[in-house]
PDB file of C-alpha atoms and ligand atoms in Angstrom:
ATOM      1  CA  MET A   1       0.000   0.000   0.000  1.00  0.00           C
ATOM      2  CA  LYS A   2       1.319   3.425  -0.920  1.00  0.00           C
ATOM      3  CA  SER A   3       0.850   6.170   1.635  1.00  0.00           C
ATOM      4  CA  PRO A   4      -0.449   9.581   0.528  1.00  0.00           C
ATOM      5  CA  PRO A   5       2.392  11.772  -0.807  1.00  0.00           C
ATOM      6  CA  LEU A   6       1.729  14.389   1.887  1.00  0.00           C
ATOM      7  CA  PHE A   7       2.216  11.782   4.585  1.00  0.00           C
ATOM      8  CA  THR A   8       5.432  10.567   2.950  1.00  0.00           C
ATOM      9  CA  ALA A   9       6.645  14.167   2.880  1.00  0.00           C
ATOM     10  CA  LEU A  10       5.905  14.520   6.599  1.00  0.00           C
ATOM     11  CA  LEU A  11       7.830  11.328   7.384  1.00  0.00           C
ATOM     12  CA  GLU A  12      10.763  12.473   5.287  1.00  0.00           C
ATOM     13  CA  ALA A  13      10.843  15.763   7.175  1.00  0.00           C
ATOM     14  CA  LEU A  14      10.740  13.984  10.532  1.00  0.00           C
ATOM     15  CA  GLU A  15      13.570  11.682   9.498  1.00  0.00           C
ATOM     16  CA  GLN A  16      15.856  14.718   9.148  1.00  0.00           C
ATOM     17  CA  LEU A  17      15.719  15.185  12.929  1.00  0.00           C
ATOM     18  CA  PRO A  18      18.678  13.926  14.997  1.00  0.00           C
ATOM     19  CA  GLY A  19      18.126  10.484  16.445  1.00  0.00           C
ATOM     20  CA  ILE A  20      14.950   9.859  14.442  1.00  0.00           C
ATOM     21  CA  GLY A  21      15.041   6.883  12.104  1.00  0.00           C
ATOM     22  CA  LYS A  22      12.370   5.545   9.749  1.00  0.00           C
ATOM     23  CA  LYS A  23      10.454   3.719  12.482  1.00  0.00           C
ATOM     24  CA  SER A  24      10.370   6.658  14.905  1.00  0.00           C
ATOM     25  CA  ALA A  25       9.357   8.994  12.078  1.00  0.00           C
ATOM     26  CA  GLU A  26       6.389   6.742  11.273  1.00  0.00           C
ATOM     27  CA  ARG A  27       5.372   6.550  14.924  1.00  0.00           C
ATOM     28  CA  ILE A  28       5.535  10.326  15.356  1.00  0.00           C
ATOM     29  CA  GLY A  29       3.826  10.989  12.010  1.00  0.00           C
ATOM     30  CA  PHE A  30       0.860   8.759  12.835  1.00  0.00           C
ATOM     31  CA  TYR A  31       0.695  10.191  16.347  1.00  0.00           C
ATOM     32  CA  LEU A  32       0.583  13.789  15.156  1.00  0.00           C
ATOM     33  CA  LEU A  33      -2.218  13.040  12.713  1.00  0.00           C
ATOM     34  CA  ASN A  34      -4.205  11.052  15.264  1.00  0.00           C
ATOM     35  CA  ASN A  35      -3.726  13.667  17.996  1.00  0.00           C
ATOM     36  CA  ARG A  36      -4.403  16.758  15.978  1.00  0.00           C
ATOM     37  CA  GLU A  37      -4.178  19.149  18.908  1.00  0.00           C
ATOM     38  CA  VAL A  38      -0.623  18.038  19.642  1.00  0.00           C
ATOM     39  CA  GLY A  39       0.160  18.419  15.963  1.00  0.00           C
ATOM     40  CA  GLU A  40      -1.312  21.922  15.802  1.00  0.00           C
ATOM     41  CA  ASN A  41       0.569  22.988  18.942  1.00  0.00           C
ATOM     42  CA  LEU A  42       3.835  21.651  17.618  1.00  0.00           C
ATOM     43  CA  SER A  43       3.343  23.263  14.244  1.00  0.00           C
ATOM     44  CA  GLN A  44       2.498  26.629  15.813  1.00  0.00           C
ATOM     45  CA  ALA A  45       5.316  26.545  18.374  1.00  0.00           C
ATOM     46  CA  LEU A  46       7.824  25.671  15.666  1.00  0.00           C
ATOM     47  CA  ARG A  47       6.571  28.426  13.339  1.00  0.00           C
ATOM     48  CA  THR A  48       6.722  31.024  16.115  1.00  0.00           C
ATOM     49  CA  ALA A  49      10.183  29.880  17.227  1.00  0.00           C
ATOM     50  CA  LEU A  50      11.553  29.956  13.684  1.00  0.00           C
ATOM     51  CA  ASP A  51      10.062  33.389  13.087  1.00  0.00           C
ATOM     52  CA  ASN A  52      11.230  34.959  16.332  1.00  0.00           C
ATOM     53  CA  LEU A  53      14.393  33.254  17.491  1.00  0.00           C
ATOM     54  CA  GLY A  54      17.786  33.853  15.986  1.00  0.00           C
ATOM     55  CA  HIS A  55      21.427  33.924  17.017  1.00  0.00           C
ATOM     56  CA  CYS A  56      22.915  36.559  19.330  1.00  0.00           C
ATOM     57  CA  ARG A  57      25.089  38.830  17.209  1.00  0.00           C
ATOM     58  CA  ILE A  58      27.760  38.859  19.942  1.00  0.00           C
ATOM     59  CA  CYS A  59      28.060  35.272  21.164  1.00  0.00           C
ATOM     60  CA  GLY A  60      25.921  33.137  18.829  1.00  0.00           C
ATOM     61  CA  ASN A  61      23.527  31.920  21.541  1.00  0.00           C
ATOM     62  CA  ILE A  62      19.841  31.443  20.689  1.00  0.00           C
ATOM     63  CA  THR A  63      18.000  34.676  21.378  1.00  0.00           C
ATOM     64  CA  GLU A  64      14.739  36.477  20.804  1.00  0.00           C
ATOM     65  CA  GLY A  65      16.302  39.911  20.413  1.00  0.00           C
ATOM     66  CA  GLU A  66      19.502  40.899  18.668  1.00  0.00           C
ATOM     67  CA  VAL A  67      21.605  40.314  21.779  1.00  0.00           C
ATOM     68  CA  CYS A  68      21.023  37.408  24.182  1.00  0.00           C
ATOM     69  CA  LYS A  69      20.172  37.693  27.880  1.00  0.00           C
ATOM     70  CA  ILE A  70      23.628  36.557  28.978  1.00  0.00           C
ATOM     71  CA  CYS A  71      25.504  39.112  26.847  1.00  0.00           C
ATOM     72  CA  SER A  72      23.202  41.922  27.946  1.00  0.00           C
ATOM     73  CA  SER A  73      23.180  41.022  31.651  1.00  0.00           C
ATOM     74  CA  PRO A  74      25.041  43.539  33.864  1.00  0.00           C
ATOM     75  CA  SER A  75      25.713  40.855  36.479  1.00  0.00           C
ATOM     76  CA  ARG A  76      27.787  38.566  34.258  1.00  0.00           C
ATOM     77  CA  ASP A  77      31.578  38.607  34.545  1.00  0.00           C
ATOM     78  CA  LYS A  78      32.748  40.120  31.263  1.00  0.00           C
ATOM     79  CA  THR A  79      36.401  39.167  31.828  1.00  0.00           C
ATOM     80  CA  VAL A  80      35.796  35.448  31.203  1.00  0.00           C
ATOM     81  CA  ILE A  81      34.561  33.855  27.982  1.00  0.00           C
ATOM     82  CA  CYS A  82      33.656  30.188  27.751  1.00  0.00           C
ATOM     83  CA  VAL A  83      34.017  28.857  24.205  1.00  0.00           C
ATOM     84  CA  VAL A  84      31.554  26.133  23.159  1.00  0.00           C
ATOM     85  CA  GLU A  85      30.560  24.341  19.966  1.00  0.00           C
ATOM     86  CA  THR A  86      26.782  24.905  20.018  1.00  0.00           C
ATOM     87  CA  PRO A  87      24.154  26.940  21.904  1.00  0.00           C
ATOM     88  CA  MET A  88      23.050  23.649  23.452  1.00  0.00           C
ATOM     89  CA  ASP A  89      26.349  23.515  25.316  1.00  0.00           C
ATOM     90  CA  ILE A  90      25.521  26.907  26.847  1.00  0.00           C
ATOM     91  CA  TYR A  91      22.300  25.428  28.212  1.00  0.00           C
ATOM     92  CA  ALA A  92      24.190  22.476  29.693  1.00  0.00           C
ATOM     93  CA  ILE A  93      26.656  24.757  31.496  1.00  0.00           C
ATOM     94  CA  GLU A  94      24.000  27.267  32.589  1.00  0.00           C
ATOM     95  CA  LYS A  95      22.029  24.440  34.219  1.00  0.00           C
ATOM     96  CA  THR A  96      24.923  23.854  36.626  1.00  0.00           C
ATOM     97  CA  GLY A  97      24.747  27.466  37.850  1.00  0.00           C
ATOM     98  CA  ILE A  98      28.479  27.429  38.529  1.00  0.00           C
ATOM     99  CA  TYR A  99      29.593  29.758  35.748  1.00  0.00           C
ATOM    100  CA  ASN A 100      28.934  33.482  35.604  1.00  0.00           C
ATOM    101  CA  GLY A 101      31.010  34.645  32.658  1.00  0.00           C
ATOM    102  CA  LEU A 102      30.136  35.089  28.976  1.00  0.00           C
ATOM    103  CA  TYR A 103      30.060  32.549  26.157  1.00  0.00           C
ATOM    104  CA  HIS A 104      31.130  32.241  22.568  1.00  0.00           C
ATOM    105  CA  VAL A 105      29.605  29.731  20.126  1.00  0.00           C
ATOM    106  CA  LEU A 106      31.921  28.398  17.414  1.00  0.00           C
ATOM    107  CA  GLY A 107      29.121  26.795  15.402  1.00  0.00           C
ATOM    108  CA  ALA A 108      31.309  23.873  14.326  1.00  0.00           C
ATOM    109  CA  LEU A 109      34.681  22.251  14.991  1.00  0.00           C
ATOM    110  CA  ILE A 110      37.800  21.988  12.882  1.00  0.00           C
ATOM    111  CA  SER A 111      37.528  18.679  11.046  1.00  0.00           C
ATOM    112  CA  PRO A 112      39.879  18.112   8.097  1.00  0.00           C
ATOM    113  CA  LEU A 113      38.065  14.869   7.203  1.00  0.00           C
ATOM    114  CA  ASP A 114      34.825  16.794   6.683  1.00  0.00           C
ATOM    115  CA  GLY A 115      36.669  19.596   4.918  1.00  0.00           C
ATOM    116  CA  LYS A 116      36.129  22.004   7.822  1.00  0.00           C
ATOM    117  CA  GLY A 117      39.032  24.314   8.549  1.00  0.00           C
ATOM    118  CA  PRO A 118      39.542  27.242  10.937  1.00  0.00           C
ATOM    119  CA  GLU A 119      37.791  29.541   8.444  1.00  0.00           C
ATOM    120  CA  ASP A 120      34.579  27.547   8.865  1.00  0.00           C
ATOM    121  CA  ILE A 121      34.205  28.228  12.572  1.00  0.00           C
ATOM    122  CA  ASN A 122      33.475  31.539  14.278  1.00  0.00           C
ATOM    123  CA  ILE A 123      36.991  32.442  15.412  1.00  0.00           C
ATOM    124  CA  ASP A 124      37.018  36.001  14.048  1.00  0.00           C
ATOM    125  CA  GLY A 125      34.025  36.853  16.217  1.00  0.00           C
ATOM    126  CA  LEU A 126      35.914  35.580  19.257  1.00  0.00           C
ATOM    127  CA  LEU A 127      39.080  37.515  18.469  1.00  0.00           C
ATOM    128  CA  LYS A 128      37.042  40.703  18.217  1.00  0.00           C
ATOM    129  CA  ARG A 129      35.854  40.182  21.800  1.00  0.00           C
ATOM    130  CA  ILE A 130      39.087  39.527  23.679  1.00  0.00           C
ATOM    131  CA  GLU A 131      39.828  43.080  24.750  1.00  0.00           C
ATOM    132  CA  GLY A 132      39.587  43.276  28.537  1.00  0.00           C
ATOM    133  CA  VAL A 133      39.132  39.498  28.791  1.00  0.00           C
ATOM    134  CA  LYS A 134      41.329  37.790  31.385  1.00  0.00           C
ATOM    135  CA  GLU A 135      40.545  34.156  30.733  1.00  0.00           C
ATOM    136  CA  ILE A 136      39.126  32.083  27.929  1.00  0.00           C
ATOM    137  CA  ILE A 137      37.832  28.649  28.900  1.00  0.00           C
ATOM    138  CA  LEU A 138      37.680  26.126  26.089  1.00  0.00           C
ATOM    139  CA  ALA A 139      34.667  23.918  26.823  1.00  0.00           C
ATOM    140  CA  ILE A 140      34.901  21.809  23.712  1.00  0.00           C
ATOM    141  CA  LYS A 141      34.143  18.084  23.770  1.00  0.00           C
ATOM    142  CA  PRO A 142      37.072  15.703  23.941  1.00  0.00           C
ATOM    143  CA  SER A 143      37.349  14.162  20.469  1.00  0.00           C
ATOM    144  CA  THR A 144      39.714  14.338  17.513  1.00  0.00           C
ATOM    145  CA  GLU A 145      37.896  17.408  16.165  1.00  0.00           C
ATOM    146  CA  GLY A 146      37.483  18.953  19.605  1.00  0.00           C
ATOM    147  CA  ASP A 147      41.170  18.539  20.445  1.00  0.00           C
ATOM    148  CA  ALA A 148      42.266  19.938  17.079  1.00  0.00           C
ATOM    149  CA  THR A 149      40.014  22.958  17.592  1.00  0.00           C
ATOM    150  CA  SER A 150      41.150  23.537  21.182  1.00  0.00           C
ATOM    151  CA  MET A 151      44.818  23.343  20.244  1.00  0.00           C
ATOM    152  CA  TYR A 152      44.344  25.720  17.333  1.00  0.00           C
ATOM    153  CA  LEU A 153      42.448  28.254  19.440  1.00  0.00           C
ATOM    154  CA  ALA A 154      44.897  28.025  22.353  1.00  0.00           C
ATOM    155  CA  GLU A 155      47.757  28.791  19.994  1.00  0.00           C
ATOM    156  CA  ILE A 156      46.233  31.976  18.554  1.00  0.00           C
ATOM    157  CA  LEU A 157      44.774  33.195  21.838  1.00  0.00           C
ATOM    158  CA  LYS A 158      48.036  32.779  23.720  1.00  0.00           C
ATOM    159  CA  LYS A 159      49.769  34.823  21.031  1.00  0.00           C
ATOM    160  CA  LYS A 160      47.260  37.572  21.794  1.00  0.00           C
ATOM    161  CA  GLY A 161      48.248  37.440  25.454  1.00  0.00           C
ATOM    162  CA  VAL A 162      45.013  35.928  26.806  1.00  0.00           C
ATOM    163  CA  SER A 163      45.111  33.218  29.466  1.00  0.00           C
ATOM    164  CA  VAL A 164      43.554  30.038  28.053  1.00  0.00           C
ATOM    165  CA  SER A 165      42.264  27.094  30.043  1.00  0.00           C
ATOM    166  CA  ARG A 166      40.515  23.901  29.159  1.00  0.00           C
ATOM    167  CA  LEU A 167      37.894  21.823  30.935  1.00  0.00           C
ATOM    168  CA  ALA A 168      39.417  19.080  33.038  1.00  0.00           C
ATOM    169  CA  ARG A 169      39.502  15.572  31.651  1.00  0.00           C
ATOM    170  CA  GLY A 170      36.797  13.562  33.260  1.00  0.00           C
ATOM    171  CA  LEU A 171      34.386  14.243  30.468  1.00  0.00           C
ATOM    172  CA  PRO A 172      34.201  10.938  28.615  1.00  0.00           C
ATOM    173  CA  VAL A 173      35.982  11.064  25.245  1.00  0.00           C
ATOM    174  CA  GLY A 174      33.598  11.790  22.379  1.00  0.00           C
ATOM    175  CA  SER A 175      30.840  12.817  24.781  1.00  0.00           C
ATOM    176  CA  GLU A 176      28.535  15.658  23.925  1.00  0.00           C
ATOM    177  CA  LEU A 177      28.551  18.389  26.539  1.00  0.00           C
ATOM    178  CA  GLU A 178      24.778  18.694  26.493  1.00  0.00           C
ATOM    179  CA  LEU A 179      24.396  15.022  27.412  1.00  0.00           C
ATOM    180  CA  THR A 180      26.880  15.187  30.282  1.00  0.00           C
ATOM    181  CA  ASP A 181      25.457  15.289  33.797  1.00  0.00           C
ATOM    182  CA  PRO A 182      25.721  18.636  35.640  1.00  0.00           C
ATOM    183  CA  LEU A 183      28.065  17.339  38.370  1.00  0.00           C
ATOM    184  CA  THR A 184      30.621  16.179  35.816  1.00  0.00           C
ATOM    185  CA  ILE A 185      30.452  19.575  34.114  1.00  0.00           C
ATOM    186  CA  ILE A 186      30.864  21.372  37.458  1.00  0.00           C
ATOM    187  CA  ASN A 187      33.971  19.320  38.241  1.00  0.00           C
ATOM    188  CA  ALA A 188      35.353  19.825  34.753  1.00  0.00           C
ATOM    189  CA  ILE A 189      34.997  23.595  35.117  1.00  0.00           C
ATOM    190  CA  LYS A 190      36.379  23.704  38.661  1.00  0.00           C
ATOM    191  CA  ASN A 191      39.398  21.595  37.787  1.00  0.00           C
ATOM    192  CA  ARG A 192      40.088  23.257  34.444  1.00  0.00           C
ATOM    193  CA  SER A 193      43.733  23.353  33.478  1.00  0.00           C
ATOM    194  CA  ARG A 194      45.717  26.171  31.976  1.00  0.00           C
ATOM    195  CA  LEU A 195      46.979  25.632  28.454  1.00  0.00           C
TER     196      LEU A 195
HETATM  197 ZN1   ZN B   1      24.990  36.588  23.474  1.00  0.00          ZN
END
């Protein structure tokens, strides 16, 4: 039996989501059509989010206005910047409540195998922000790409005279920051080492 083309299109769209395979896409697709209110809510929330949320022009965090709440907060320590791969990492660190500095989102990591070099990640934006900054904490996941990116950044930043540190080992290799439990992140920040 062939499913209606519109349903196939919905399943194909769902399959683009991270962690959603064919089977999950089918389950969600049927569910949304059978529970129309859930479907409507989802559709509306997504539309509104896409229309109104963007990236902070300073740090790259998700924000409703031009500048995010963290960058515009007077109570944040502006002498420390924590460098992360994605806005999701910011959420993971913010949940711990241990960090009160600013952030910078790279957007990607250096990965020669995927053809991603230093020019493909937001380093220029970071370099423009280092005036008056005392410490830059590299909170990038331990992996081949993460290590390459950290080493590259440490090199340039040290040349600019900024103190660079890195989250303590203890984060499992290859682990995503956003999936790491808060206590492990707290320890990794507390025991960060200078590069
Ligand atoms: Zn920001």
